[in-house]
Short mmCIF file of C-alpha atoms in Angstrom, two decimals:
data_model
loop_
_atom_site.label_atom_id
_atom_site.label_comp_id
_atom_site.label_asym_id
_atom_site.label_seq_id
_atom_site.Cartn_x
_atom_site.Cartn_y
_atom_site.Cartn_z
CA MET A 1 195.02 137.39 48.68
CA PRO A 2 191.49 136.02 48.12
CA SER A 3 188.55 138.31 48.54
CA GLN A 4 186.64 138.06 51.78
CA THR A 5 183.37 138.94 50.09
CA SER A 6 181.72 136.57 47.73
CA ALA A 7 179.07 137.66 45.36
CA ALA A 8 175.70 136.09 45.77
CA PRO A 9 174.82 133.92 42.82
CA ARG A 10 172.67 135.71 40.26
CA VAL A 11 169.25 134.27 39.85
CA ARG A 12 168.22 134.28 36.22
CA ARG A 13 164.65 135.19 35.54
CA THR A 14 162.75 133.13 33.05
CA GLN A 15 161.25 134.64 29.91
CA ALA A 16 157.84 134.21 31.52
CA ASP A 17 159.01 136.20 34.57
CA ARG A 18 160.41 138.97 32.39
CA SER A 19 157.25 139.07 30.31
CA ALA A 20 155.04 139.25 33.41
CA ALA A 21 157.18 142.04 34.85
CA THR A 22 156.88 144.00 31.59
CA ARG A 23 153.14 143.48 31.50
CA ASP A 24 152.78 144.57 35.15
CA ALA A 25 154.88 147.68 34.53
CA LEU A 26 152.76 148.64 31.51
CA VAL A 27 149.48 148.12 33.37
CA ALA A 28 150.68 150.10 36.40
CA ALA A 29 151.96 152.97 34.26
CA ALA A 30 148.80 153.06 32.12
CA ARG A 31 146.50 152.98 35.15
CA ARG A 32 148.37 155.87 36.76
CA LEU A 33 148.44 157.95 33.57
CA PHE A 34 144.80 157.23 32.66
CA ALA A 35 143.70 158.27 36.15
CA GLU A 36 145.79 161.44 35.99
CA HIS A 37 145.08 162.61 32.44
CA GLY A 38 142.19 160.53 31.07
CA PHE A 39 142.42 157.67 28.59
CA ALA A 40 142.10 159.81 25.44
CA GLU A 41 144.90 162.16 26.52
CA VAL A 42 147.52 159.46 27.09
CA PRO A 43 149.49 158.38 24.02
CA ALA A 44 151.07 154.94 23.91
CA ASP A 45 154.52 156.58 23.95
CA ALA A 46 153.78 158.09 27.37
CA ILE A 47 152.82 154.66 28.73
CA VAL A 48 156.00 152.97 27.51
CA ALA A 49 158.15 155.84 28.81
CA ALA A 50 156.51 155.67 32.25
CA ALA A 51 156.88 151.89 32.32
CA GLY A 52 160.52 152.05 31.22
CA VAL A 53 160.00 149.68 28.30
CA THR A 54 160.01 149.93 24.52
CA ARG A 55 157.08 150.49 22.21
CA GLY A 56 157.73 146.99 20.85
CA ALA A 57 157.26 145.58 24.35
CA LEU A 58 153.84 147.26 24.54
CA TYR A 59 152.75 145.70 21.25
CA HIS A 60 154.20 142.33 22.22
CA GLN A 61 152.04 142.32 25.35
CA PHE A 62 148.91 144.13 24.08
CA ALA A 63 147.25 144.81 20.73
CA ASP A 64 147.05 148.52 21.60
CA LYS A 65 146.59 150.81 24.58
CA THR A 66 142.90 149.89 24.89
CA ALA A 67 143.85 146.28 25.57
CA ILE A 68 146.05 147.23 28.53
CA SER A 69 143.19 147.51 30.98
CA ASP A 70 141.60 144.11 31.49
CA PRO A 71 137.84 144.70 31.93
CA VAL A 72 137.45 142.12 34.70
CA GLU A 73 140.37 143.56 36.65
CA ALA A 74 138.95 147.03 36.01
CA LEU A 75 135.66 145.95 37.61
CA ARG A 76 137.47 144.51 40.63
CA TYR A 77 139.64 147.61 40.97
CA THR A 78 136.61 149.90 40.70
CA VAL A 79 134.80 147.97 43.44
CA ARG A 80 137.72 148.52 45.80
CA ILE A 81 138.01 152.22 45.01
CA TRP A 82 134.25 152.77 45.41
CA LEU A 83 134.25 151.00 48.77
CA ASP A 84 137.23 153.10 49.86
CA ILE A 85 135.62 156.43 49.01
CA CYS A 86 132.09 155.64 50.16
CA VAL A 87 133.20 155.83 53.78
CA GLU A 88 134.28 159.46 53.40
CA PRO A 89 131.52 161.39 55.20
CA GLU A 90 130.83 163.80 52.34
CA ILE A 91 130.64 161.03 49.73
CA HIS A 92 128.46 158.89 51.98
CA ARG A 93 126.11 161.78 52.70
CA ILE A 94 125.90 163.26 49.19
CA ALA A 95 126.15 160.20 46.93
CA LEU A 96 124.36 157.61 49.01
CA ILE A 97 121.94 159.47 51.29
CA ASP A 98 121.05 163.06 50.35
CA GLY A 99 121.44 162.87 46.58
CA PRO A 100 118.59 160.44 46.00
CA SER A 101 116.30 162.07 48.56
CA VAL A 102 116.98 165.71 47.63
CA LEU A 103 116.84 165.25 43.85
CA GLY A 104 114.17 162.57 43.95
CA TRP A 105 114.80 159.00 43.00
CA ALA A 106 113.89 159.38 39.30
CA HIS A 107 116.16 162.38 38.73
CA TRP A 108 118.98 160.87 40.79
CA ARG A 109 118.76 157.68 38.73
CA GLU A 110 118.84 159.69 35.50
CA VAL A 111 122.00 161.49 36.66
CA CYS A 112 123.65 158.18 37.55
CA GLN A 113 122.61 156.68 34.21
CA ARG A 114 124.11 159.62 32.35
CA HIS A 115 127.41 159.80 34.24
CA VAL A 116 128.19 156.34 35.62
CA PHE A 117 126.09 153.66 33.99
CA GLY A 118 127.59 154.14 30.52
CA LEU A 119 131.07 153.53 31.89
CA VAL A 120 130.03 150.32 33.61
CA GLN A 121 128.17 149.11 30.52
CA THR A 122 131.19 149.88 28.32
CA VAL A 123 133.50 147.87 30.58
CA VAL A 124 131.04 144.96 30.54
CA GLU A 125 130.70 145.15 26.74
CA ARG A 126 134.48 145.19 26.36
CA GLY A 127 134.75 142.18 28.66
CA ILE A 128 132.23 140.30 26.53
CA GLU A 129 134.05 141.26 23.29
CA LEU A 130 137.35 140.02 24.70
CA GLY A 131 135.81 136.77 25.94
CA ARG A 132 136.55 137.66 29.58
CA ILE A 133 132.84 137.92 30.49
CA ARG A 134 130.28 135.36 29.36
CA ALA A 135 128.26 136.41 26.33
CA GLN A 136 125.05 138.00 27.55
CA SER A 137 123.18 141.26 27.38
CA ALA A 138 125.54 143.89 28.80
CA ARG A 139 122.86 146.37 29.88
CA PRO A 140 121.12 144.18 32.51
CA LEU A 141 124.47 142.99 33.87
CA ALA A 142 125.67 146.58 34.21
CA HIS A 143 122.49 147.40 36.17
CA VAL A 144 123.06 144.47 38.52
CA LEU A 145 126.70 145.42 39.08
CA MET A 146 125.80 149.04 39.81
CA GLY A 147 123.03 148.02 42.19
CA ALA A 148 125.32 145.60 43.99
CA GLY A 149 128.04 148.25 44.22
CA ASP A 150 125.68 150.83 45.70
CA GLU A 151 124.28 148.40 48.26
CA ALA A 152 127.81 147.30 49.16
CA ALA A 153 128.79 150.95 49.63
CA LEU A 154 125.85 151.54 51.99
CA TYR A 155 126.70 148.39 53.94
CA VAL A 156 130.33 149.46 54.37
CA ALA A 157 129.63 153.14 55.09
CA GLU A 158 127.12 152.30 57.82
CA ALA A 159 129.10 149.47 59.45
CA ALA A 160 130.55 149.69 62.93
CA ASP A 161 133.71 147.92 61.71
CA LEU A 162 134.54 149.53 58.34
CA THR A 163 137.56 147.33 57.67
CA ARG A 164 135.67 144.11 58.22
CA ALA A 165 132.63 145.29 56.25
CA ARG A 166 134.84 146.34 53.32
CA ALA A 167 136.62 142.98 53.30
CA GLU A 168 133.28 141.14 53.40
CA MET A 169 131.89 143.14 50.51
CA ILE A 170 135.03 142.81 48.41
CA GLU A 171 134.80 139.04 48.83
CA VAL A 172 131.11 139.00 47.86
CA LEU A 173 131.53 141.35 44.89
CA ASP A 174 134.61 139.45 43.67
CA GLN A 175 132.49 136.28 43.73
CA LEU A 176 129.74 138.06 41.80
CA ILE A 177 132.24 139.19 39.17
CA ALA A 178 133.82 135.72 39.03
CA GLY A 179 130.36 134.29 38.44
CA VAL A 180 130.01 136.14 35.12
CA THR A 181 133.58 135.73 33.88
CA MET A 182 135.15 133.03 31.81
#
């Protein structure tokens, strides 16, 4: 007696599809592990294990673990995270309002330079090295990106419609980033 159920035809993925899926899995695993443990504390073996792929797959997709995080995507991702957290009342109050006024602008700026600016400048420098960001002086660009990010955070945090303001600023900052990329 013939079977009443028929198997759906299997759709074969192309090599490009499989490669993209591997790449996406590696990036997602690395991002999660880097956020949890810090970049220096995450060996390549942990990334491949979390992604469910082989070490060879990692090196087929990327030169090494530092190449996993695309600097331009890292900038876009950071913008979104910053705009998400800036609406939290304590972050808004401390980081955007009271910090600069209580510490004084010069000291506040020095603290930001020491703890945040170097990270932004490093991402920009890496983007330039990889040819993802147009060749230019990284330091001034990092200053512009930080200034734009802080102003965007204030705009969003003080908006009546947070969702709309966030979407507007993401669009504007994405265009700014696109303007310096290749």
